[in-house]
């Protein structure tokens, strides 16, 4: 089982509570799990981290999953661009002040 699958299975119950989803239908559970797996993978790649231990990363995963559930995924990056950028920048290695200047002057990450 991949890290994404493990994370999704461990957090499915919380996501269902958060979304007020009360179904136990196996097809719907599989659908929700796939949303969480895809969101986990996408967000980790987008913000440049290896796991979802950061609460801000976890929040972005849930929010991307919520947008997916509501067929509004195309709006997620625009609505959360500042959060994504903040988490991305917070997780960049600090090498020198010169590199920090280059990061802040660069174009958006997506």
Tab-separated table of N, CA, C and O in Angstrom:
chain	number	residue	atom	x	y	z
A	1	UNK	N	0.850	-1.183	0.000
A	1	UNK	CA	0.000	0.000	0.000
A	1	UNK	C	0.893	1.242	0.000
A	1	UNK	O	1.847	1.333	0.765
A	2	UNK	N	0.583	2.203	-0.842
A	2	UNK	CA	1.381	3.425	-0.938
A	2	UNK	C	1.089	4.352	0.246
A	2	UNK	O	0.097	4.178	0.967
A	3	UNK	N	1.959	5.344	0.427
A	3	UNK	CA	1.750	6.335	1.483
A	3	UNK	C	0.419	7.067	1.281
A	3	UNK	O	-0.286	7.353	2.244
A	4	UNK	N	0.094	7.353	0.025
A	4	UNK	CA	-1.161	8.051	-0.274
A	4	UNK	C	-2.365	7.206	0.116
A	4	UNK	O	-3.330	7.716	0.710
A	5	UNK	N	-2.323	5.916	-0.196
A	5	UNK	CA	-3.427	5.022	0.163
A	5	UNK	C	-3.548	4.889	1.682
A	5	UNK	O	-4.663	4.905	2.218
A	6	UNK	N	-2.425	4.753	2.344
A	6	UNK	CA	-2.428	4.654	3.805
A	6	UNK	C	-3.026	5.910	4.420
A	6	UNK	O	-3.901	5.834	5.288
A	7	UNK	N	-2.580	7.075	3.946
A	7	UNK	CA	-3.088	8.345	4.472
A	7	UNK	C	-4.591	8.458	4.221
A	7	UNK	O	-5.350	8.835	5.114
A	8	UNK	N	-5.015	8.128	3.014
A	8	UNK	CA	-6.440	8.226	2.674
A	8	UNK	C	-7.281	7.312	3.556
A	8	UNK	O	-8.333	7.731	4.068
A	9	UNK	N	-6.843	6.093	3.753
A	9	UNK	CA	-7.597	5.161	4.599
A	9	UNK	C	-7.647	5.624	6.048
A	9	UNK	O	-8.676	5.469	6.720
A	10	UNK	N	-6.568	6.212	6.533
A	10	UNK	CA	-6.525	6.685	7.922
A	10	UNK	C	-7.359	7.948	8.134
A	10	UNK	O	-7.784	8.228	9.258
A	11	UNK	N	-7.590	8.722	7.079
A	11	UNK	CA	-8.277	10.003	7.213
A	11	UNK	C	-9.655	10.041	6.562
A	11	UNK	O	-10.320	11.078	6.588
A	12	UNK	N	-10.102	8.928	6.025
A	12	UNK	CA	-11.408	8.870	5.368
A	12	UNK	C	-12.541	9.208	6.329
A	12	UNK	O	-13.440	9.987	5.997
A	13	UNK	N	-12.519	8.646	7.516
A	13	UNK	CA	-13.588	8.897	8.489
A	13	UNK	C	-13.694	10.388	8.814
A	13	UNK	O	-14.794	10.952	8.819
A	14	UNK	N	-12.559	11.036	9.043
A	14	UNK	CA	-12.577	12.470	9.333
A	14	UNK	C	-13.118	13.266	8.143
A	14	UNK	O	-13.925	14.176	8.315
A	15	UNK	N	-12.691	12.899	6.942
A	15	UNK	CA	-13.162	13.601	5.749
A	15	UNK	C	-14.672	13.458	5.598
A	15	UNK	O	-15.371	14.433	5.299
A	16	UNK	N	-15.182	12.261	5.827
A	16	UNK	CA	-16.638	12.047	5.754
A	16	UNK	C	-17.361	12.913	6.791
A	16	UNK	O	-18.393	13.515	6.487
A	17	UNK	N	-16.840	12.989	8.001
A	17	UNK	CA	-17.464	13.821	9.030
A	17	UNK	C	-17.424	15.293	8.629
A	17	UNK	O	-18.426	16.005	8.756
A	18	UNK	N	-16.299	15.721	8.161
A	18	UNK	CA	-16.109	17.118	7.752
A	18	UNK	C	-17.071	17.501	6.639
A	18	UNK	O	-17.605	18.603	6.618
A	19	UNK	N	-17.282	16.564	5.700
A	19	UNK	CA	-18.151	16.812	4.557
A	19	UNK	C	-19.614	16.460	4.840
A	19	UNK	O	-20.466	16.627	3.977
A	20	UNK	N	-19.873	15.940	6.024
A	20	UNK	CA	-21.219	15.503	6.410
A	20	UNK	C	-21.759	14.441	5.448
A	20	UNK	O	-22.892	14.508	4.976
A	21	UNK	N	-20.899	13.476	5.159
A	21	UNK	CA	-21.253	12.355	4.291
A	21	UNK	C	-21.491	11.154	5.186
A	21	UNK	O	-20.599	10.750	5.925
A	22	UNK	N	-22.679	10.599	5.136
A	22	UNK	CA	-23.048	9.515	6.043
A	22	UNK	C	-23.202	8.156	5.364
A	22	UNK	O	-23.726	7.235	5.958
A	23	UNK	N	-22.749	8.031	4.166
A	23	UNK	CA	-22.940	6.786	3.430
A	23	UNK	C	-21.913	5.722	3.809
A	23	UNK	O	-20.797	6.040	4.193
A	24	UNK	N	-22.320	4.480	3.683
A	24	UNK	CA	-21.416	3.348	3.816
A	24	UNK	C	-21.399	2.540	2.514
A	24	UNK	O	-20.892	1.423	2.488
A	25	UNK	N	-21.965	3.120	1.456
A	25	UNK	CA	-21.993	2.478	0.155
A	25	UNK	C	-20.552	2.239	-0.315
A	25	UNK	O	-19.753	3.184	-0.383
A	26	UNK	N	-20.197	1.012	-0.631
A	26	UNK	CA	-18.819	0.685	-1.020
A	26	UNK	C	-18.316	1.480	-2.235
A	26	UNK	O	-17.150	1.855	-2.283
A	27	UNK	N	-19.199	1.739	-3.181
A	27	UNK	CA	-18.793	2.503	-4.356
A	27	UNK	C	-18.463	3.954	-3.982
A	27	UNK	O	-17.491	4.528	-4.479
A	28	UNK	N	-19.274	4.535	-3.112
A	28	UNK	CA	-19.027	5.914	-2.676
A	28	UNK	C	-17.773	5.989	-1.803
A	28	UNK	O	-16.985	6.926	-1.926
A	29	UNK	N	-17.556	5.014	-0.964
A	29	UNK	CA	-16.348	4.962	-0.129
A	29	UNK	C	-15.113	4.864	-1.023
A	29	UNK	O	-14.105	5.553	-0.809
A	30	UNK	N	-15.179	4.026	-2.051
A	30	UNK	CA	-14.062	3.896	-2.992
A	30	UNK	C	-13.817	5.211	-3.722
A	30	UNK	O	-12.661	5.617	-3.920
A	31	UNK	N	-14.888	5.902	-4.093
A	31	UNK	CA	-14.776	7.186	-4.766
A	31	UNK	C	-14.120	8.226	-3.855
A	31	UNK	O	-13.212	8.957	-4.275
A	32	UNK	N	-14.552	8.303	-2.611
A	32	UNK	CA	-13.968	9.251	-1.653
A	32	UNK	C	-12.493	8.938	-1.403
A	32	UNK	O	-11.654	9.852	-1.318
A	33	UNK	N	-12.185	7.665	-1.294
A	33	UNK	CA	-10.803	7.259	-1.070
A	33	UNK	C	-9.925	7.664	-2.251
A	33	UNK	O	-8.810	8.182	-2.057
A	34	UNK	N	-10.412	7.477	-3.467
A	34	UNK	CA	-9.656	7.877	-4.653
A	34	UNK	C	-9.436	9.383	-4.676
A	34	UNK	O	-8.366	9.855	-5.073
A	35	UNK	N	-10.435	10.152	-4.251
A	35	UNK	CA	-10.286	11.612	-4.178
A	35	UNK	C	-9.174	11.994	-3.207
A	35	UNK	O	-8.350	12.867	-3.496
A	36	UNK	N	-9.184	11.356	-2.049
A	36	UNK	CA	-8.164	11.655	-1.044
A	36	UNK	C	-6.772	11.250	-1.536
A	36	UNK	O	-5.793	11.985	-1.323
A	37	UNK	N	-6.660	10.106	-2.191
A	37	UNK	CA	-5.368	9.657	-2.718
A	37	UNK	C	-4.848	10.637	-3.772
A	37	UNK	O	-3.683	11.052	-3.734
A	38	UNK	N	-5.702	11.022	-4.699
A	38	UNK	CA	-5.294	11.960	-5.745
A	38	UNK	C	-4.916	13.316	-5.161
A	38	UNK	O	-3.930	13.930	-5.580
A	39	UNK	N	-5.674	13.766	-4.178
A	39	UNK	CA	-5.387	15.059	-3.555
A	39	UNK	C	-4.085	15.012	-2.766
A	39	UNK	O	-3.283	15.946	-2.812
A	40	UNK	N	-3.870	13.926	-2.048
A	40	UNK	CA	-2.627	13.743	-1.300
A	40	UNK	C	-1.437	13.826	-2.256
A	40	UNK	O	-0.489	14.591	-2.036
A	41	UNK	N	-1.495	13.068	-3.327
A	41	UNK	CA	-0.397	13.031	-4.293
A	41	UNK	C	-0.184	14.395	-4.934
A	41	UNK	O	0.948	14.881	-5.036
A	42	UNK	N	-1.255	15.031	-5.353
A	42	UNK	CA	-1.178	16.321	-6.024
A	42	UNK	C	-0.624	17.407	-5.111
A	42	UNK	O	0.263	18.166	-5.504
A	43	UNK	N	-1.136	17.496	-3.909
A	43	UNK	CA	-0.710	18.555	-2.989
A	43	UNK	C	0.741	18.371	-2.567
A	43	UNK	O	1.514	19.338	-2.542
A	44	UNK	N	1.145	17.153	-2.249
A	44	UNK	CA	2.538	16.934	-1.867
A	44	UNK	C	3.475	17.343	-2.996
A	44	UNK	O	4.498	17.993	-2.758
A	45	UNK	N	3.131	16.984	-4.213
A	45	UNK	CA	3.947	17.365	-5.368
A	45	UNK	C	3.938	18.880	-5.558
A	45	UNK	O	4.973	19.493	-5.811
A	46	UNK	N	2.787	19.488	-5.402
A	46	UNK	CA	2.630	20.922	-5.639
A	46	UNK	C	3.413	21.765	-4.642
A	46	UNK	O	4.014	22.777	-5.011
A	47	UNK	N	3.411	21.375	-3.376
A	47	UNK	CA	4.085	22.181	-2.356
A	47	UNK	C	5.485	21.679	-2.025
A	47	UNK	O	6.188	22.285	-1.219
A	48	UNK	N	5.901	20.577	-2.620
A	48	UNK	CA	7.270	20.110	-2.470
A	48	UNK	C	7.602	19.467	-1.142
A	48	UNK	O	8.686	19.688	-0.606
A	49	UNK	N	6.669	18.674	-0.605
A	49	UNK	CA	6.936	17.955	0.644
A	49	UNK	C	6.792	16.452	0.414
A	49	UNK	O	6.263	16.020	-0.600
A	50	UNK	N	7.261	15.681	1.391
A	50	UNK	CA	7.236	14.227	1.258
A	50	UNK	C	6.081	13.561	1.981
A	50	UNK	O	5.771	12.400	1.714
A	51	UNK	N	5.456	14.264	2.929
A	51	UNK	CA	4.333	13.680	3.655
A	51	UNK	C	3.383	14.789	4.104
A	51	UNK	O	3.647	15.965	3.901
A	52	UNK	N	2.299	14.389	4.728
A	52	UNK	CA	1.259	15.344	5.126
A	52	UNK	C	1.262	15.605	6.632
A	52	UNK	O	0.211	15.791	7.219
A	53	UNK	N	2.429	15.627	7.240
A	53	UNK	CA	2.476	15.858	8.688
A	53	UNK	C	2.220	17.321	9.048
A	53	UNK	O	1.795	17.611	10.160
A	54	UNK	N	2.456	18.236	8.126
A	54	UNK	CA	2.200	19.652	8.344
A	54	UNK	C	0.691	19.893	8.290
A	54	UNK	O	0.039	19.513	7.309
A	55	UNK	N	0.110	20.523	9.306
A	55	UNK	CA	-1.345	20.759	9.299
A	55	UNK	C	-1.824	21.579	8.099
A	55	UNK	O	-2.934	21.371	7.615
A	56	UNK	N	-0.989	22.477	7.597
A	56	UNK	CA	-1.384	23.263	6.428
A	56	UNK	C	-1.437	22.390	5.172
A	56	UNK	O	-2.306	22.589	4.319
A	57	UNK	N	-0.538	21.444	5.062
A	57	UNK	CA	-0.551	20.508	3.940
A	57	UNK	C	-1.805	19.643	4.025
A	57	UNK	O	-2.511	19.445	3.037
A	58	UNK	N	-2.087	19.148	5.216
A	58	UNK	CA	-3.279	18.323	5.423
A	58	UNK	C	-4.546	19.093	5.054
A	58	UNK	O	-5.431	18.565	4.390
A	59	UNK	N	-4.602	20.342	5.455
A	59	UNK	CA	-5.770	21.177	5.138
A	59	UNK	C	-5.928	21.337	3.626
A	59	UNK	O	-7.052	21.259	3.100
A	60	UNK	N	-4.828	21.554	2.921
A	60	UNK	CA	-4.901	21.673	1.462
A	60	UNK	C	-5.394	20.378	0.822
A	60	UNK	O	-6.146	20.412	-0.156
A	61	UNK	N	-4.998	19.242	1.365
A	61	UNK	CA	-5.467	17.954	0.839
A	61	UNK	C	-6.983	17.842	1.005
A	61	UNK	O	-7.698	17.469	0.070
A	62	UNK	N	-7.473	18.176	2.199
A	62	UNK	CA	-8.921	18.111	2.429
A	62	UNK	C	-9.672	19.086	1.523
A	62	UNK	O	-10.722	18.748	0.974
A	63	UNK	N	-9.136	20.286	1.381
A	63	UNK	CA	-9.826	21.286	0.561
A	63	UNK	C	-9.833	20.890	-0.914
A	63	UNK	O	-10.846	21.039	-1.590
A	64	UNK	N	-8.726	20.348	-1.410
A	64	UNK	CA	-8.702	19.889	-2.803
A	64	UNK	C	-9.703	18.751	-2.981
A	64	UNK	O	-10.430	18.699	-3.976
A	65	UNK	N	-9.789	17.870	-2.012
A	65	UNK	CA	-10.752	16.771	-2.074
A	65	UNK	C	-12.180	17.299	-2.059
A	65	UNK	O	-13.046	16.790	-2.780
A	66	UNK	N	-12.424	18.320	-1.270
A	66	UNK	CA	-13.759	18.922	-1.209
A	66	UNK	C	-14.131	19.528	-2.565
A	66	UNK	O	-15.248	19.341	-3.062
A	67	UNK	N	-13.198	20.229	-3.163
A	67	UNK	CA	-13.447	20.803	-4.484
A	67	UNK	C	-13.705	19.701	-5.507
A	67	UNK	O	-14.578	19.836	-6.365
A	68	UNK	N	-12.957	18.624	-5.427
A	68	UNK	CA	-13.167	17.496	-6.333
A	68	UNK	C	-14.561	16.919	-6.136
A	68	UNK	O	-15.287	16.670	-7.100
A	69	UNK	N	-14.948	16.706	-4.889
A	69	UNK	CA	-16.262	16.135	-4.567
A	69	UNK	C	-17.385	16.999	-5.139
A	69	UNK	O	-18.401	16.493	-5.592
A	70	UNK	N	-17.185	18.315	-5.106
A	70	UNK	CA	-18.203	19.248	-5.581
A	70	UNK	C	-18.023	19.643	-7.045
A	70	UNK	O	-18.601	20.644	-7.494
A	71	UNK	N	-17.252	18.854	-7.800
A	71	UNK	CA	-17.013	19.102	-9.223
A	71	UNK	C	-16.542	20.530	-9.503
A	71	UNK	O	-16.974	21.173	-10.466
A	72	UNK	N	-15.641	21.021	-8.661
A	72	UNK	CA	-15.128	22.377	-8.826
A	72	UNK	C	-13.598	22.410	-8.776
A	72	UNK	O	-13.005	23.430	-8.442
A	73	UNK	N	-12.972	21.303	-9.117
A	73	UNK	CA	-11.517	21.210	-9.014
A	73	UNK	C	-10.811	22.289	-9.828
A	73	UNK	O	-9.761	22.780	-9.428
A	74	UNK	N	-11.398	22.694	-10.948
A	74	UNK	CA	-10.794	23.726	-11.779
A	74	UNK	C	-10.652	25.061	-11.042
A	74	UNK	O	-9.854	25.905	-11.435
A	75	UNK	N	-11.366	25.261	-9.956
A	75	UNK	CA	-11.305	26.502	-9.185
A	75	UNK	C	-10.344	26.420	-7.995
A	75	UNK	O	-10.012	27.436	-7.394
A	76	UNK	N	-9.894	25.228	-7.669
A	76	UNK	CA	-9.082	25.043	-6.460
A	76	UNK	C	-7.783	25.844	-6.474
A	76	UNK	O	-7.504	26.595	-5.537
A	77	UNK	N	-6.981	25.685	-7.520
A	77	UNK	CA	-5.674	26.353	-7.534
A	77	UNK	C	-5.806	27.868	-7.463
A	77	UNK	O	-5.031	28.531	-6.780
A	78	UNK	N	-6.781	28.405	-8.166
A	78	UNK	CA	-6.977	29.857	-8.131
A	78	UNK	C	-7.386	30.320	-6.726
A	78	UNK	O	-6.848	31.286	-6.205
A	79	UNK	N	-8.324	29.621	-6.122
A	79	UNK	CA	-8.816	30.028	-4.810
A	79	UNK	C	-7.809	29.794	-3.685
A	79	UNK	O	-7.871	30.462	-2.659
A	80	UNK	N	-6.916	28.848	-3.858
A	80	UNK	CA	-5.944	28.519	-2.807
A	80	UNK	C	-4.504	28.834	-3.222
A	80	UNK	O	-3.568	28.355	-2.593
A	81	UNK	N	-4.338	29.657	-4.238
A	81	UNK	CA	-2.991	29.941	-4.746
A	81	UNK	C	-2.086	30.537	-3.673
A	81	UNK	O	-0.912	30.161	-3.582
A	82	UNK	N	-2.603	31.437	-2.853
A	82	UNK	CA	-1.763	32.043	-1.814
A	82	UNK	C	-1.376	31.013	-0.758
A	82	UNK	O	-0.226	30.961	-0.330
A	83	UNK	N	-2.315	30.166	-0.349
A	83	UNK	CA	-2.004	29.116	0.632
A	83	UNK	C	-0.969	28.144	0.074
A	83	UNK	O	-0.038	27.749	0.781
A	84	UNK	N	-1.146	27.759	-1.176
A	84	UNK	CA	-0.219	26.837	-1.823
A	84	UNK	C	1.175	27.464	-1.881
A	84	UNK	O	2.171	26.829	-1.537
A	85	UNK	N	1.231	28.709	-2.277
A	85	UNK	CA	2.522	29.419	-2.363
A	85	UNK	C	3.174	29.519	-0.987
A	85	UNK	O	4.373	29.280	-0.843
A	86	UNK	N	2.405	29.872	0.025
A	86	UNK	CA	2.952	29.997	1.377
A	86	UNK	C	3.544	28.684	1.869
A	86	UNK	O	4.642	28.650	2.426
A	87	UNK	N	2.814	27.592	1.671
A	87	UNK	CA	3.304	26.283	2.112
A	87	UNK	C	4.523	25.871	1.293
A	87	UNK	O	5.504	25.360	1.834
A	88	UNK	N	4.488	26.124	-0.007
A	88	UNK	CA	5.628	25.816	-0.865
A	88	UNK	C	6.875	26.553	-0.386
A	88	UNK	O	7.939	25.950	-0.203
A	89	UNK	N	6.754	27.861	-0.168
A	89	UNK	CA	7.905	28.657	0.260
A	89	UNK	C	8.389	28.261	1.653
A	89	UNK	O	9.591	28.239	1.916
A	90	UNK	N	7.471	27.917	2.531
A	90	UNK	CA	7.848	27.517	3.887
A	90	UNK	C	8.620	26.203	3.895
A	90	UNK	O	9.379	25.937	4.825
A	91	UNK	N	8.471	25.399	2.868
A	91	UNK	CA	9.124	24.100	2.818
A	91	UNK	C	10.350	24.063	1.916
A	91	UNK	O	10.879	22.990	1.646
A	92	UNK	N	10.801	25.228	1.467
A	92	UNK	CA	12.017	25.290	0.666
A	92	UNK	C	13.225	25.349	1.597
A	92	UNK	O	13.193	26.025	2.616
A	93	UNK	N	14.287	24.644	1.250
A	93	UNK	CA	15.486	24.682	2.093
A	93	UNK	C	16.076	26.085	2.103
A	93	UNK	O	16.104	26.764	1.076
A	94	UNK	N	16.503	26.504	3.265
A	94	UNK	CA	17.122	27.817	3.399
A	94	UNK	C	18.616	27.674	3.180
A	94	UNK	O	19.323	27.164	4.032
A	95	UNK	N	19.091	28.131	2.014
A	95	UNK	CA	20.509	28.011	1.691
A	95	UNK	C	21.253	29.306	1.961
A	95	UNK	O	22.288	29.315	2.591
A	96	UNK	N	20.716	30.408	1.469
A	96	UNK	CA	21.357	31.701	1.693
A	96	UNK	C	20.358	32.799	1.407
A	96	UNK	O	19.315	32.580	0.803
A	97	UNK	N	20.711	34.022	1.810
A	97	UNK	CA	19.828	35.145	1.541
A	97	UNK	C	19.720	35.404	0.048
A	97	UNK	O	18.691	35.812	-0.448
A	98	UNK	N	20.789	35.130	-0.700
A	98	UNK	CA	20.768	35.323	-2.139
A	98	UNK	C	19.710	34.441	-2.790
A	98	UNK	O	18.952	34.890	-3.641
A	99	UNK	N	19.616	33.188	-2.372
A	99	UNK	CA	18.607	32.283	-2.913
A	99	UNK	C	17.206	32.707	-2.515
A	99	UNK	O	16.265	32.550	-3.278
A	100	UNK	N	17.042	33.242	-1.288
A	100	UNK	CA	15.731	33.717	-0.857
A	100	UNK	C	15.246	34.845	-1.751
A	100	UNK	O	14.075	34.922	-2.091
A	101	UNK	N	16.167	35.741	-2.142
A	101	UNK	CA	15.791	36.830	-3.033
A	101	UNK	C	15.329	36.293	-4.381
A	101	UNK	O	14.383	36.796	-4.962
A	102	UNK	N	15.985	35.260	-4.885
A	102	UNK	CA	15.606	34.686	-6.170
A	102	UNK	C	14.227	34.039	-6.099
A	102	UNK	O	13.451	34.124	-7.030
A	103	UNK	N	13.907	33.421	-4.963
A	103	UNK	CA	12.603	32.779	-4.815
A	103	UNK	C	11.490	33.818	-4.832
A	103	UNK	O	10.494	33.668	-5.507
A	104	UNK	N	11.674	34.928	-4.096
A	104	UNK	CA	10.623	35.930	-4.019
A	104	UNK	C	10.464	36.691	-5.321
A	104	UNK	O	9.393	37.208	-5.602
A	105	UNK	N	11.513	36.747	-6.139
A	105	UNK	CA	11.437	37.461	-7.397
A	105	UNK	C	10.933	36.584	-8.538
A	105	UNK	O	10.603	37.064	-9.606
A	106	UNK	N	10.887	35.280	-8.317
A	106	UNK	CA	10.504	34.368	-9.395
A	106	UNK	C	9.012	34.435	-9.683
A	106	UNK	O	8.234	34.971	-8.910
A	107	UNK	N	8.656	33.857	-10.807
A	107	UNK	CA	7.250	33.828	-11.189
A	107	UNK	C	6.484	32.841	-10.303
A	107	UNK	O	7.082	32.035	-9.615
A	108	UNK	N	5.157	32.892	-10.342
A	108	UNK	CA	4.353	31.979	-9.540
A	108	UNK	C	4.723	30.516	-9.798
A	108	UNK	O	5.203	30.185	-10.884
A	109	UNK	N	4.443	29.641	-8.825
A	109	UNK	CA	4.826	28.242	-8.928
A	109	UNK	C	3.923	27.455	-9.846
A	109	UNK	O	4.204	26.328	-10.164
A	110	UNK	N	2.818	28.009	-10.280
A	110	UNK	CA	1.962	27.327	-11.239
A	110	UNK	C	1.284	28.318	-12.114
A	110	UNK	O	1.269	29.453	-11.981
